[in-house]
Each structure stands twice: as structure tokens, then as C-alpha cells.
């Protein structure tokens, strides 16, 4: 399709024409996460060097605890939860922004309500890596509530 | 500053540590627009190749009618308004996304309420160009309600 401007309408809690996708392939450990790619992942938006996705984490769910070299920009647009960035834990809610720098181990966790956020990344990016069991044990020893049992 | 992860908290309608900036320098024609750069515009986020800004258009205000080669990804997070993309006019509201393709003449206009949106662009990008008087006249002849009197 030609590279042309468009509006992707949001109605009744959904974006028109945008499918819900599997969050991850393979054995990445997570719970209750869905993914939608809003803008940038198709030939019809080939000029974009970045992709805007929407992730939703169900109550008590969590994204994969992982790190990678490409940075993330995240903006919360629904609900509340917390983000783990290295060995820090921060409560997050509507319109809070998160910058995940290269190499920072990170995880998004929902509490009693679903947590929905936009996440913008480079179109071309490296694959995430999960931490070792030793690193997970070290974080837990410091009181960081990481989840890897998905 | 080191390139490191962080949370930019949103409280009382503002992002902590984020200043309101002048929307444009020079003689670009617009009305009632403010700009905030949320993530990506500093040495502390040097790994990011894209910048996430927040624009707010006051009631009955409008952004500059312009075009450029870099694409935009826009997500409405406050209020309602309309977007002009070439010779089309589309009503937009909360969580609607807009993709502005390279070269598309575009303008965001607020109605009776303020219109606030995230706008993500390449860090390195070309300068916008405004249309000629002839092009504006042609659009108006087609009924497109462009504003250039800012």
C-alpha cells in the first residue's frame, strides 16, 4: 500500500483495523499481556523508523523481565501498576512516561487493575535477553519483586 | 548526564520536570499551541532516535499548516478537534492515532475544547514548509477549513 496519511480511530476501547497480537513468541516468561501495533509496522507506513505499539497487562499480570540495547519510550494510558527498572520499583499511572535506557533490565506489572501503555521502539532493533537465575536471585535478595514464573 | 532509565511522573495535569516551550520560532502561523518535550530531546536520552512531544491546542486554536518529509505519529490524549490531511478533514478524539506521511500538508485544530496529543518524530528531521497562497486558496475552494491567519 502507498505511504499515505491516515487516522486510526479509537472506539469502544479498540482501534479500528488493529488486531490483538500475541505478546511474544517462544518461551519468554510473562502473564496476561496483549500487544497491538498501532502505527509503523507495515509497508503503508514505510517512512517511519519507529513503531508505536499498545500493550495491555491484565490484573496481576506482568511483561517479560528482559533487557536489550534499543531504548523504549513508554506512556501509560490506562490503569495503574508498577515498573521495575534495574533494582528500582516505581508506581505508574495515567500519562506517566517511562524511558528505558539501553541495557536496563525492566518489567511492567499490573496491580488490581489492568495496565495499558503505549511503547515506542525503533523499527530495526535487537532481540531482548532474559536475566540469569543468579541475577533474578540477586534482585529478589534486594527486595525487588521480579516475576519470572509466567 | 548518563543515559539511564527514568520515570517522568504526570501529576495535576503536568509532567514533573518538563517545561512548557514555545511551539515554534519565527513567523509560522498558528494560534494557541504549546509544546512539551517529554522524552528524547536531551543527552540523557541520547540512545533514542525519536522524540516524544506533547502539544496542546487551546479552544479554537490551530497548529501551523505545513508539510515536511519526516513522518509524524500522533495519539490524542485530551479533548477533541479535527485534523486536516491534504484535502481531507477528520474529527479526532481520545486515543485516536494519526499517521502523517511524508509530504502531506497537515493541521490540527481544536474546537470548543482544548486538544492535546502526543507527537513522535525522528530526532534528526527536515524543516517544515508552509503552503503557497495559491495552494491555500485551492484548498479553501474545495471547502477545506485551513487556517493561516495566526
PDB file of C-alpha atoms in Angstrom:
ATOM      1  CA  UNK A   1       0.000   0.000   0.000  1.00  0.00           C
ATOM      2  CA  UNK A   2       1.134   3.535  -0.649  1.00  0.00           C
ATOM      3  CA  UNK A   3       2.771   5.502   2.128  1.00  0.00           C
ATOM      4  CA  UNK A   4      -0.083   7.868   2.931  1.00  0.00           C
ATOM      5  CA  UNK A   5      -1.600   9.690   5.841  1.00  0.00           C
ATOM      6  CA  UNK A   6      -4.462   8.186   7.815  1.00  0.00           C
ATOM      7  CA  UNK A   7      -6.480   8.314  11.021  1.00  0.00           C
ATOM      8  CA  UNK A   8      -6.834   5.173  13.140  1.00  0.00           C
ATOM      9  CA  UNK A   9      -9.967   5.712  15.133  1.00  0.00           C
ATOM     10  CA  UNK A  10     -10.398   4.517  18.703  1.00  0.00           C
ATOM     11  CA  UNK A  11     -13.951   3.460  19.536  1.00  0.00           C
ATOM     12  CA  UNK A  12     -15.409   1.231  22.241  1.00  0.00           C
ATOM     13  CA  UNK A  13     -12.000   0.540  23.703  1.00  0.00           C
ATOM     14  CA  UNK A  14     -10.483  -0.661  20.411  1.00  0.00           C
ATOM     15  CA  UNK A  15      -8.585   0.808  17.487  1.00  0.00           C
ATOM     16  CA  UNK A  16     -10.316   0.219  14.161  1.00  0.00           C
ATOM     17  CA  UNK A  17      -8.497  -2.267  11.965  1.00  0.00           C
ATOM     18  CA  UNK A  18      -5.876  -3.081  14.598  1.00  0.00           C
ATOM     19  CA  UNK A  19      -5.685  -6.727  15.683  1.00  0.00           C
ATOM     20  CA  UNK A  20      -4.689  -8.042  19.054  1.00  0.00           C
ATOM     21  CA  UNK A  21      -1.458  -9.982  18.703  1.00  0.00           C
ATOM     22  CA  UNK A  22       0.435 -12.489  20.715  1.00  0.00           C
ATOM     23  CA  UNK A  23       2.755 -10.548  23.026  1.00  0.00           C
ATOM     24  CA  UNK A  24       5.787 -12.778  22.448  1.00  0.00           C
ATOM     25  CA  UNK A  25       6.737 -15.879  20.581  1.00  0.00           C
ATOM     26  CA  UNK A  26       8.900 -18.563  22.167  1.00  0.00           C
ATOM     27  CA  UNK A  27       9.329 -19.258  25.844  1.00  0.00           C
ATOM     28  CA  UNK A  28       9.566 -15.706  27.199  1.00  0.00           C
ATOM     29  CA  UNK A  29       8.048 -15.646  30.666  1.00  0.00           C
ATOM     30  CA  UNK A  30       5.097 -13.327  31.115  1.00  0.00           C
ATOM     31  CA  UNK A  31       1.464 -13.390  32.187  1.00  0.00           C
ATOM     32  CA  UNK A  32      -1.682 -11.759  30.799  1.00  0.00           C
ATOM     33  CA  UNK A  33      -0.133  -9.431  28.213  1.00  0.00           C
ATOM     34  CA  UNK A  34      -1.583  -8.493  24.822  1.00  0.00           C
ATOM     35  CA  UNK A  35       0.039  -6.418  22.073  1.00  0.00           C
ATOM     36  CA  UNK A  36      -1.333  -4.175  19.345  1.00  0.00           C
ATOM     37  CA  UNK A  37       0.790  -2.447  16.736  1.00  0.00           C
ATOM     38  CA  UNK A  38      -0.862   0.916  16.104  1.00  0.00           C
ATOM     39  CA  UNK A  39       1.386   2.707  13.640  1.00  0.00           C
ATOM     40  CA  UNK A  40       4.615   1.883  11.831  1.00  0.00           C
ATOM     41  CA  UNK A  41       4.814  -1.824  11.298  1.00  0.00           C
ATOM     42  CA  UNK A  42       3.609  -2.008   7.724  1.00  0.00           C
ATOM     43  CA  UNK A  43       4.677  -1.099   4.220  1.00  0.00           C
ATOM     44  CA  UNK A  44       1.936   1.536   4.305  1.00  0.00           C
ATOM     45  CA  UNK A  45       3.978   3.473   6.885  1.00  0.00           C
ATOM     46  CA  UNK A  46       7.385   2.601   5.485  1.00  0.00           C
ATOM     47  CA  UNK A  47       8.764   6.095   6.106  1.00  0.00           C
ATOM     48  CA  UNK A  48       8.575   5.608   9.877  1.00  0.00           C
ATOM     49  CA  UNK A  49      11.759   4.495  11.579  1.00  0.00           C
ATOM     50  CA  UNK A  50       9.885   3.816  14.820  1.00  0.00           C
ATOM     51  CA  UNK A  51       6.861   1.727  15.725  1.00  0.00           C
ATOM     52  CA  UNK A  52       4.100   2.634  18.167  1.00  0.00           C
ATOM     53  CA  UNK A  53       2.583  -0.336  19.969  1.00  0.00           C
ATOM     54  CA  UNK A  54      -0.038  -0.661  22.713  1.00  0.00           C
ATOM     55  CA  UNK A  55       0.410  -3.268  25.423  1.00  0.00           C
ATOM     56  CA  UNK A  56      -2.163  -4.213  27.979  1.00  0.00           C
ATOM     57  CA  UNK A  57      -1.292  -6.159  31.087  1.00  0.00           C
ATOM     58  CA  UNK A  58      -4.253  -7.891  32.778  1.00  0.00           C
ATOM     59  CA  UNK A  59      -4.747  -7.509  36.556  1.00  0.00           C
ATOM     60  CA  UNK A  60      -1.802  -9.167  38.343  1.00  0.00           C
ATOM     61  CA  UNK A  61      -0.107  -9.862  35.009  1.00  0.00           C
ATOM     62  CA  UNK A  62       3.406  -8.835  34.000  1.00  0.00           C
ATOM     63  CA  UNK A  63       5.600  -8.413  30.962  1.00  0.00           C
ATOM     64  CA  UNK A  64       8.778 -10.397  30.420  1.00  0.00           C
ATOM     65  CA  UNK A  65      11.693  -9.379  32.650  1.00  0.00           C
ATOM     66  CA  UNK A  66      14.279  -8.528  29.997  1.00  0.00           C
ATOM     67  CA  UNK A  67      16.926  -6.177  28.665  1.00  0.00           C
ATOM     68  CA  UNK A  68      18.063  -5.086  25.214  1.00  0.00           C
ATOM     69  CA  UNK A  69      20.173  -2.376  23.619  1.00  0.00           C
ATOM     70  CA  UNK A  70      17.325  -0.468  21.959  1.00  0.00           C
ATOM     71  CA  UNK A  71      15.642   2.079  24.244  1.00  0.00           C
ATOM     72  CA  UNK A  72      11.909   2.249  24.981  1.00  0.00           C
ATOM     73  CA  UNK A  73       9.649   5.244  25.402  1.00  0.00           C
ATOM     74  CA  UNK A  74       6.501   4.266  27.313  1.00  0.00           C
ATOM     75  CA  UNK A  75       3.397   6.330  28.140  1.00  0.00           C
ATOM     76  CA  UNK A  76       0.695   4.881  30.393  1.00  0.00           C
ATOM     77  CA  UNK A  77      -2.795   5.463  29.027  1.00  0.00           C
ATOM     78  CA  UNK A  78      -4.877   3.082  31.148  1.00  0.00           C
ATOM     79  CA  UNK A  79      -4.902   1.909  34.744  1.00  0.00           C
ATOM     80  CA  UNK A  80      -2.091   1.626  37.229  1.00  0.00           C
ATOM     81  CA  UNK A  81       0.767  -0.670  38.043  1.00  0.00           C
ATOM     82  CA  UNK A  82       4.496  -0.524  38.558  1.00  0.00           C
ATOM     83  CA  UNK A  83       7.658  -0.683  36.558  1.00  0.00           C
ATOM     84  CA  UNK A  84      10.905  -2.343  37.544  1.00  0.00           C
ATOM     85  CA  UNK A  85      13.969  -0.577  36.128  1.00  0.00           C
ATOM     86  CA  UNK A  86      17.123  -2.368  37.256  1.00  0.00           C
ATOM     87  CA  UNK A  87      16.789  -2.587  41.026  1.00  0.00           C
ATOM     88  CA  UNK A  88      14.202   0.189  41.398  1.00  0.00           C
ATOM     89  CA  UNK A  89      10.412  -0.229  41.566  1.00  0.00           C
ATOM     90  CA  UNK A  90       8.178   2.742  40.703  1.00  0.00           C
ATOM     91  CA  UNK A  91       4.391   3.021  40.800  1.00  0.00           C
ATOM     92  CA  UNK A  92       2.979   4.256  37.498  1.00  0.00           C
ATOM     93  CA  UNK A  93      -0.387   5.580  36.403  1.00  0.00           C
ATOM     94  CA  UNK A  94      -2.112   7.556  33.646  1.00  0.00           C
ATOM     95  CA  UNK A  95       0.178   9.678  31.450  1.00  0.00           C
ATOM     96  CA  UNK A  96       3.324   8.811  33.364  1.00  0.00           C
ATOM     97  CA  UNK A  97       6.211   8.365  30.918  1.00  0.00           C
ATOM     98  CA  UNK A  98       8.992   5.819  31.249  1.00  0.00           C
ATOM     99  CA  UNK A  99      12.325   5.914  29.482  1.00  0.00           C
ATOM    100  CA  UNK A 100      14.025   2.513  29.406  1.00  0.00           C
ATOM    101  CA  UNK A 101      17.684   3.090  28.600  1.00  0.00           C
ATOM    102  CA  UNK A 102      19.849   0.574  26.718  1.00  0.00           C
ATOM    103  CA  UNK A 103      20.689  -2.458  28.826  1.00  0.00           C
ATOM    104  CA  UNK A 104      18.295  -1.744  31.720  1.00  0.00           C
ATOM    105  CA  UNK A 105      16.521  -4.858  32.959  1.00  0.00           C
ATOM    106  CA  UNK A 106      12.811  -3.954  33.037  1.00  0.00           C
ATOM    107  CA  UNK A 107       9.359  -5.331  33.725  1.00  0.00           C
ATOM    108  CA  UNK A 108       5.860  -3.830  33.750  1.00  0.00           C
ATOM    109  CA  UNK A 109       3.468  -5.259  36.318  1.00  0.00           C
ATOM    110  CA  UNK A 110      -0.267  -4.637  36.754  1.00  0.00           C
ATOM    111  CA  UNK A 111      -1.847  -4.492  40.194  1.00  0.00           C
ATOM    112  CA  UNK A 112      -5.560  -5.000  40.864  1.00  0.00           C
ATOM    113  CA  UNK A 113      -6.470  -3.251  37.620  1.00  0.00           C
ATOM    114  CA  UNK A 114      -5.256  -3.668  34.051  1.00  0.00           C
ATOM    115  CA  UNK A 115      -2.281  -1.559  32.974  1.00  0.00           C
ATOM    116  CA  UNK A 116      -2.252  -0.245  29.394  1.00  0.00           C
ATOM    117  CA  UNK A 117       0.623   1.658  27.821  1.00  0.00           C
ATOM    118  CA  UNK A 118       1.999   2.894  24.546  1.00  0.00           C
ATOM    119  CA  UNK A 119       5.534   1.699  23.836  1.00  0.00           C
ATOM    120  CA  UNK A 120       7.586   3.226  21.038  1.00  0.00           C
ATOM    121  CA  UNK A 121      10.671   1.485  19.664  1.00  0.00           C
ATOM    122  CA  UNK A 122      12.993   1.564  16.691  1.00  0.00           C
ATOM    123  CA  UNK A 123      11.707  -0.397  13.700  1.00  0.00           C
ATOM    124  CA  UNK A 124      15.077  -2.157  13.498  1.00  0.00           C
ATOM    125  CA  UNK A 125      16.129  -3.339  16.942  1.00  0.00           C
ATOM    126  CA  UNK A 126      17.988  -6.063  18.789  1.00  0.00           C
ATOM    127  CA  UNK A 127      16.346  -9.064  20.433  1.00  0.00           C
ATOM    128  CA  UNK A 128      15.629  -8.983  24.167  1.00  0.00           C
ATOM    129  CA  UNK A 129      17.609 -11.158  26.565  1.00  0.00           C
ATOM    130  CA  UNK A 130      16.333 -12.568  29.841  1.00  0.00           C
ATOM    131  CA  UNK A 131      18.397 -12.418  33.036  1.00  0.00           C
ATOM    132  CA  UNK A 132      20.203 -15.411  34.519  1.00  0.00           C
ATOM    133  CA  UNK A 133      18.795 -17.251  37.538  1.00  0.00           C
ATOM    134  CA  UNK A 134      21.621 -15.736  39.577  1.00  0.00           C
ATOM    135  CA  UNK A 135      20.617 -12.207  38.598  1.00  0.00           C
ATOM    136  CA  UNK A 136      16.983 -12.906  39.462  1.00  0.00           C
ATOM    137  CA  UNK A 137      18.019 -14.297  42.841  1.00  0.00           C
ATOM    138  CA  UNK A 138      20.196 -11.241  43.496  1.00  0.00           C
ATOM    139  CA  UNK A 139      17.321  -8.863  42.673  1.00  0.00           C
ATOM    140  CA  UNK A 140      14.959 -10.798  44.941  1.00  0.00           C
ATOM    141  CA  UNK A 141      17.503 -10.692  47.740  1.00  0.00           C
ATOM    142  CA  UNK A 142      17.370  -6.901  47.406  1.00  0.00           C
ATOM    143  CA  UNK A 143      13.587  -6.944  47.685  1.00  0.00           C
ATOM    144  CA  UNK A 144      12.831  -6.295  44.006  1.00  0.00           C
ATOM    145  CA  UNK A 145       9.563  -8.159  43.227  1.00  0.00           C
ATOM    146  CA  UNK A 146      10.535  -9.566  39.821  1.00  0.00           C
ATOM    147  CA  UNK A 147       8.309 -12.234  38.252  1.00  0.00           C
ATOM    148  CA  UNK A 148       9.721 -14.956  36.036  1.00  0.00           C
ATOM    149  CA  UNK A 149       7.248 -17.782  36.523  1.00  0.00           C
ATOM    150  CA  UNK A 150       4.928 -16.909  33.581  1.00  0.00           C
TER     151      UNK A 150
ATOM    152  CA  UNK B   1      24.023  13.259  32.036  1.00  0.00           C
ATOM    153  CA  UNK B   2      24.259   9.484  31.799  1.00  0.00           C
ATOM    154  CA  UNK B   3      21.899   7.649  29.525  1.00  0.00           C
ATOM    155  CA  UNK B   4      19.742   5.993  32.163  1.00  0.00           C
ATOM    156  CA  UNK B   5      16.231   4.827  32.741  1.00  0.00           C
ATOM    157  CA  UNK B   6      13.700   7.053  34.459  1.00  0.00           C
ATOM    158  CA  UNK B   7      10.031   7.697  35.161  1.00  0.00           C
ATOM    159  CA  UNK B   8       8.534  11.090  34.308  1.00  0.00           C
ATOM    160  CA  UNK B   9       5.529  11.379  36.541  1.00  0.00           C
ATOM    161  CA  UNK B  10       2.305  13.064  35.480  1.00  0.00           C
ATOM    162  CA  UNK B  11       0.539  14.856  38.332  1.00  0.00           C
ATOM    163  CA  UNK B  12      -2.048  17.642  38.419  1.00  0.00           C
ATOM    164  CA  UNK B  13      -2.112  17.881  34.650  1.00  0.00           C
ATOM    165  CA  UNK B  14       1.657  18.360  34.295  1.00  0.00           C
ATOM    166  CA  UNK B  15       4.735  16.215  33.794  1.00  0.00           C
ATOM    167  CA  UNK B  16       7.327  16.687  36.523  1.00  0.00           C
ATOM    168  CA  UNK B  17      10.437  18.496  35.344  1.00  0.00           C
ATOM    169  CA  UNK B  18       9.035  19.143  31.852  1.00  0.00           C
ATOM    170  CA  UNK B  19       8.761  22.788  30.828  1.00  0.00           C
ATOM    171  CA  UNK B  20       6.218  24.320  28.507  1.00  0.00           C
ATOM    172  CA  UNK B  21       8.009  25.611  25.405  1.00  0.00           C
ATOM    173  CA  UNK B  22       7.246  27.950  22.622  1.00  0.00           C
ATOM    174  CA  UNK B  23       5.556  25.916  19.878  1.00  0.00           C
ATOM    175  CA  UNK B  24       7.533  27.460  17.015  1.00  0.00           C
ATOM    176  CA  UNK B  25      10.128  30.089  16.416  1.00  0.00           C
ATOM    177  CA  UNK B  26       9.885  32.503  13.514  1.00  0.00           C
ATOM    178  CA  UNK B  27       6.774  33.568  11.656  1.00  0.00           C
ATOM    179  CA  UNK B  28       4.973  30.230  11.414  1.00  0.00           C
ATOM    180  CA  UNK B  29       1.245  30.883  11.563  1.00  0.00           C
ATOM    181  CA  UNK B  30      -0.599  29.205  14.417  1.00  0.00           C
ATOM    182  CA  UNK B  31      -2.815  30.063  17.360  1.00  0.00           C
ATOM    183  CA  UNK B  32      -2.911  28.872  20.979  1.00  0.00           C
ATOM    184  CA  UNK B  33      -0.421  25.995  20.804  1.00  0.00           C
ATOM    185  CA  UNK B  34       2.041  24.908  23.498  1.00  0.00           C
ATOM    186  CA  UNK B  35       4.745  22.254  23.256  1.00  0.00           C
ATOM    187  CA  UNK B  36       6.390  19.983  25.793  1.00  0.00           C
ATOM    188  CA  UNK B  37       9.205  17.573  25.005  1.00  0.00           C
ATOM    189  CA  UNK B  38       8.610  14.520  27.178  1.00  0.00           C
ATOM    190  CA  UNK B  39      11.326  12.061  26.224  1.00  0.00           C
ATOM    191  CA  UNK B  40      14.240  12.039  23.808  1.00  0.00           C
ATOM    192  CA  UNK B  41      15.467  15.554  23.355  1.00  0.00           C
ATOM    193  CA  UNK B  42      18.399  15.502  25.758  1.00  0.00           C
ATOM    194  CA  UNK B  43      21.826  13.998  26.160  1.00  0.00           C
ATOM    195  CA  UNK B  44      20.349  11.943  28.985  1.00  0.00           C
ATOM    196  CA  UNK B  45      18.313  10.002  26.409  1.00  0.00           C
ATOM    197  CA  UNK B  46      20.914  10.046  23.671  1.00  0.00           C
ATOM    198  CA  UNK B  47      20.165   6.469  22.607  1.00  0.00           C
ATOM    199  CA  UNK B  48      16.718   7.455  21.343  1.00  0.00           C
ATOM    200  CA  UNK B  49      16.426   8.177  17.642  1.00  0.00           C
ATOM    201  CA  UNK B  50      12.917   9.560  18.107  1.00  0.00           C
ATOM    202  CA  UNK B  51      11.439  12.264  20.299  1.00  0.00           C
ATOM    203  CA  UNK B  52       8.076  12.194  22.069  1.00  0.00           C
ATOM    204  CA  UNK B  53       6.444  15.612  22.437  1.00  0.00           C
ATOM    205  CA  UNK B  54       3.077  16.726  23.815  1.00  0.00           C
ATOM    206  CA  UNK B  55       1.210  19.531  22.082  1.00  0.00           C
ATOM    207  CA  UNK B  56      -1.843  21.254  23.396  1.00  0.00           C
ATOM    208  CA  UNK B  57      -4.067  23.389  21.228  1.00  0.00           C
ATOM    209  CA  UNK B  58      -6.321  25.826  23.121  1.00  0.00           C
ATOM    210  CA  UNK B  59     -10.033  26.021  22.240  1.00  0.00           C
ATOM    211  CA  UNK B  60     -10.383  27.317  18.670  1.00  0.00           C
ATOM    212  CA  UNK B  61      -6.598  27.275  18.232  1.00  0.00           C
ATOM    213  CA  UNK B  62      -4.661  25.507  15.482  1.00  0.00           C
ATOM    214  CA  UNK B  63      -1.187  24.305  14.632  1.00  0.00           C
ATOM    215  CA  UNK B  64       0.756  25.593  11.649  1.00  0.00           C
ATOM    216  CA  UNK B  65      -0.487  24.346   8.272  1.00  0.00           C
ATOM    217  CA  UNK B  66       2.675  22.710   6.961  1.00  0.00           C
ATOM    218  CA  UNK B  67       4.381  19.755   5.320  1.00  0.00           C
ATOM    219  CA  UNK B  68       7.757  18.057   5.649  1.00  0.00           C
ATOM    220  CA  UNK B  69       9.449  14.845   4.624  1.00  0.00           C
ATOM    221  CA  UNK B  70       9.666  13.302   8.102  1.00  0.00           C
ATOM    222  CA  UNK B  71       6.524  11.409   9.129  1.00  0.00           C
ATOM    223  CA  UNK B  72       4.540  12.001  12.335  1.00  0.00           C
ATOM    224  CA  UNK B  73       2.833   9.555  14.633  1.00  0.00           C
ATOM    225  CA  UNK B  74       0.167  11.324  16.714  1.00  0.00           C
ATOM    226  CA  UNK B  75      -2.023   9.979  19.545  1.00  0.00           C
ATOM    227  CA  UNK B  76      -4.762  12.171  21.020  1.00  0.00           C
ATOM    228  CA  UNK B  77      -4.796  12.057  24.811  1.00  0.00           C
ATOM    229  CA  UNK B  78      -7.025  15.029  25.657  1.00  0.00           C
ATOM    230  CA  UNK B  79     -10.137  16.636  24.224  1.00  0.00           C
ATOM    231  CA  UNK B  80     -11.435  16.704  20.703  1.00  0.00           C
ATOM    232  CA  UNK B  81     -10.759  18.502  17.471  1.00  0.00           C
ATOM    233  CA  UNK B  82     -10.019  17.765  13.852  1.00  0.00           C
ATOM    234  CA  UNK B  83      -7.059  17.079  11.651  1.00  0.00           C
ATOM    235  CA  UNK B  84      -6.552  18.238   8.089  1.00  0.00           C
ATOM    236  CA  UNK B  85      -4.519  15.785   5.996  1.00  0.00           C
ATOM    237  CA  UNK B  86      -4.157  17.101   2.461  1.00  0.00           C
ATOM    238  CA  UNK B  87      -7.716  17.841   1.349  1.00  0.00           C
ATOM    239  CA  UNK B  88      -9.442  15.664   3.959  1.00  0.00           C
ATOM    240  CA  UNK B  89     -10.810  16.765   7.338  1.00  0.00           C
ATOM    241  CA  UNK B  90     -11.322  14.179  10.087  1.00  0.00           C
ATOM    242  CA  UNK B  91     -12.764  14.607  13.578  1.00  0.00           C
ATOM    243  CA  UNK B  92     -10.410  13.244  16.237  1.00  0.00           C
ATOM    244  CA  UNK B  93     -10.798  12.431  19.913  1.00  0.00           C
ATOM    245  CA  UNK B  94      -9.203  10.470  22.753  1.00  0.00           C
ATOM    246  CA  UNK B  95      -6.790   7.706  21.726  1.00  0.00           C
ATOM    247  CA  UNK B  96      -7.323   8.226  18.013  1.00  0.00           C
ATOM    248  CA  UNK B  97      -3.995   7.829  16.185  1.00  0.00           C
ATOM    249  CA  UNK B  98      -2.897   9.842  13.175  1.00  0.00           C
ATOM    250  CA  UNK B  99      -0.137   8.934  10.767  1.00  0.00           C
ATOM    251  CA  UNK B 100       1.131  11.928   8.798  1.00  0.00           C
ATOM    252  CA  UNK B 101       3.021  10.588   5.783  1.00  0.00           C
ATOM    253  CA  UNK B 102       5.953  12.422   4.163  1.00  0.00           C
ATOM    254  CA  UNK B 103       4.839  15.483   2.236  1.00  0.00           C
ATOM    255  CA  UNK B 104       1.238  15.577   3.479  1.00  0.00           C
ATOM    256  CA  UNK B 105       0.051  19.096   4.286  1.00  0.00           C
ATOM    257  CA  UNK B 106      -1.457  18.893   7.785  1.00  0.00           C
ATOM    258  CA  UNK B 107      -3.017  20.967  10.538  1.00  0.00           C
ATOM    259  CA  UNK B 108      -4.507  20.152  13.953  1.00  0.00           C
ATOM    260  CA  UNK B 109      -7.434  22.299  15.036  1.00  0.00           C
ATOM    261  CA  UNK B 110      -9.224  22.424  18.399  1.00  0.00           C
ATOM    262  CA  UNK B 111     -12.964  23.020  18.614  1.00  0.00           C
ATOM    263  CA  UNK B 112     -14.742  24.261  21.726  1.00  0.00           C
ATOM    264  CA  UNK B 113     -12.369  22.319  23.973  1.00  0.00           C
ATOM    265  CA  UNK B 114      -8.588  22.035  24.103  1.00  0.00           C
ATOM    266  CA  UNK B 115      -6.977  19.305  22.023  1.00  0.00           C
ATOM    267  CA  UNK B 116      -3.906  17.569  23.451  1.00  0.00           C
ATOM    268  CA  UNK B 117      -1.834  14.985  21.633  1.00  0.00           C
ATOM    269  CA  UNK B 118       1.438  13.121  21.709  1.00  0.00           C
ATOM    270  CA  UNK B 119       3.517  13.556  18.556  1.00  0.00           C
ATOM    271  CA  UNK B 120       6.519  11.338  17.882  1.00  0.00           C
ATOM    272  CA  UNK B 121       9.145  12.311  15.312  1.00  0.00           C
ATOM    273  CA  UNK B 122      12.676  11.437  14.263  1.00  0.00           C
ATOM    274  CA  UNK B 123      15.351  13.215  16.299  1.00  0.00           C
ATOM    275  CA  UNK B 124      17.014  14.280  13.048  1.00  0.00           C
ATOM    276  CA  UNK B 125      14.414  15.661  10.674  1.00  0.00           C
ATOM    277  CA  UNK B 126      13.838  18.216   7.931  1.00  0.00           C
ATOM    278  CA  UNK B 127      12.312  21.658   8.488  1.00  0.00           C
ATOM    279  CA  UNK B 128       8.602  22.182   7.792  1.00  0.00           C
ATOM    280  CA  UNK B 129       7.467  24.238   4.808  1.00  0.00           C
ATOM    281  CA  UNK B 130       4.258  26.264   4.612  1.00  0.00           C
ATOM    282  CA  UNK B 131       1.986  26.141   1.556  1.00  0.00           C
ATOM    283  CA  UNK B 132       1.782  28.902  -1.016  1.00  0.00           C
ATOM    284  CA  UNK B 133      -1.139  31.334  -1.054  1.00  0.00           C
ATOM    285  CA  UNK B 134      -2.335  29.610  -4.217  1.00  0.00           C
ATOM    286  CA  UNK B 135      -2.414  26.229  -2.501  1.00  0.00           C
ATOM    287  CA  UNK B 136      -4.325  27.676   0.456  1.00  0.00           C
ATOM    288  CA  UNK B 137      -6.828  29.264  -1.923  1.00  0.00           C
ATOM    289  CA  UNK B 138      -7.259  25.974  -3.762  1.00  0.00           C
ATOM    290  CA  UNK B 139      -7.906  24.074  -0.521  1.00  0.00           C
ATOM    291  CA  UNK B 140     -10.446  26.678   0.595  1.00  0.00           C
ATOM    292  CA  UNK B 141     -12.172  26.459  -2.779  1.00  0.00           C
ATOM    293  CA  UNK B 142     -12.599  22.747  -2.059  1.00  0.00           C
ATOM    294  CA  UNK B 143     -14.151  23.528   1.324  1.00  0.00           C
ATOM    295  CA  UNK B 144     -11.143  22.564   3.442  1.00  0.00           C
ATOM    296  CA  UNK B 145     -11.191  24.877   6.514  1.00  0.00           C
ATOM    297  CA  UNK B 146      -7.469  25.643   6.685  1.00  0.00           C
ATOM    298  CA  UNK B 147      -6.291  28.442   8.982  1.00  0.00           C
ATOM    299  CA  UNK B 148      -3.264  30.565   8.158  1.00  0.00           C
ATOM    300  CA  UNK B 149      -4.066  33.817   9.903  1.00  0.00           C
ATOM    301  CA  UNK B 150      -2.294  33.042  13.237  1.00  0.00           C
TER     302      UNK B 150
END
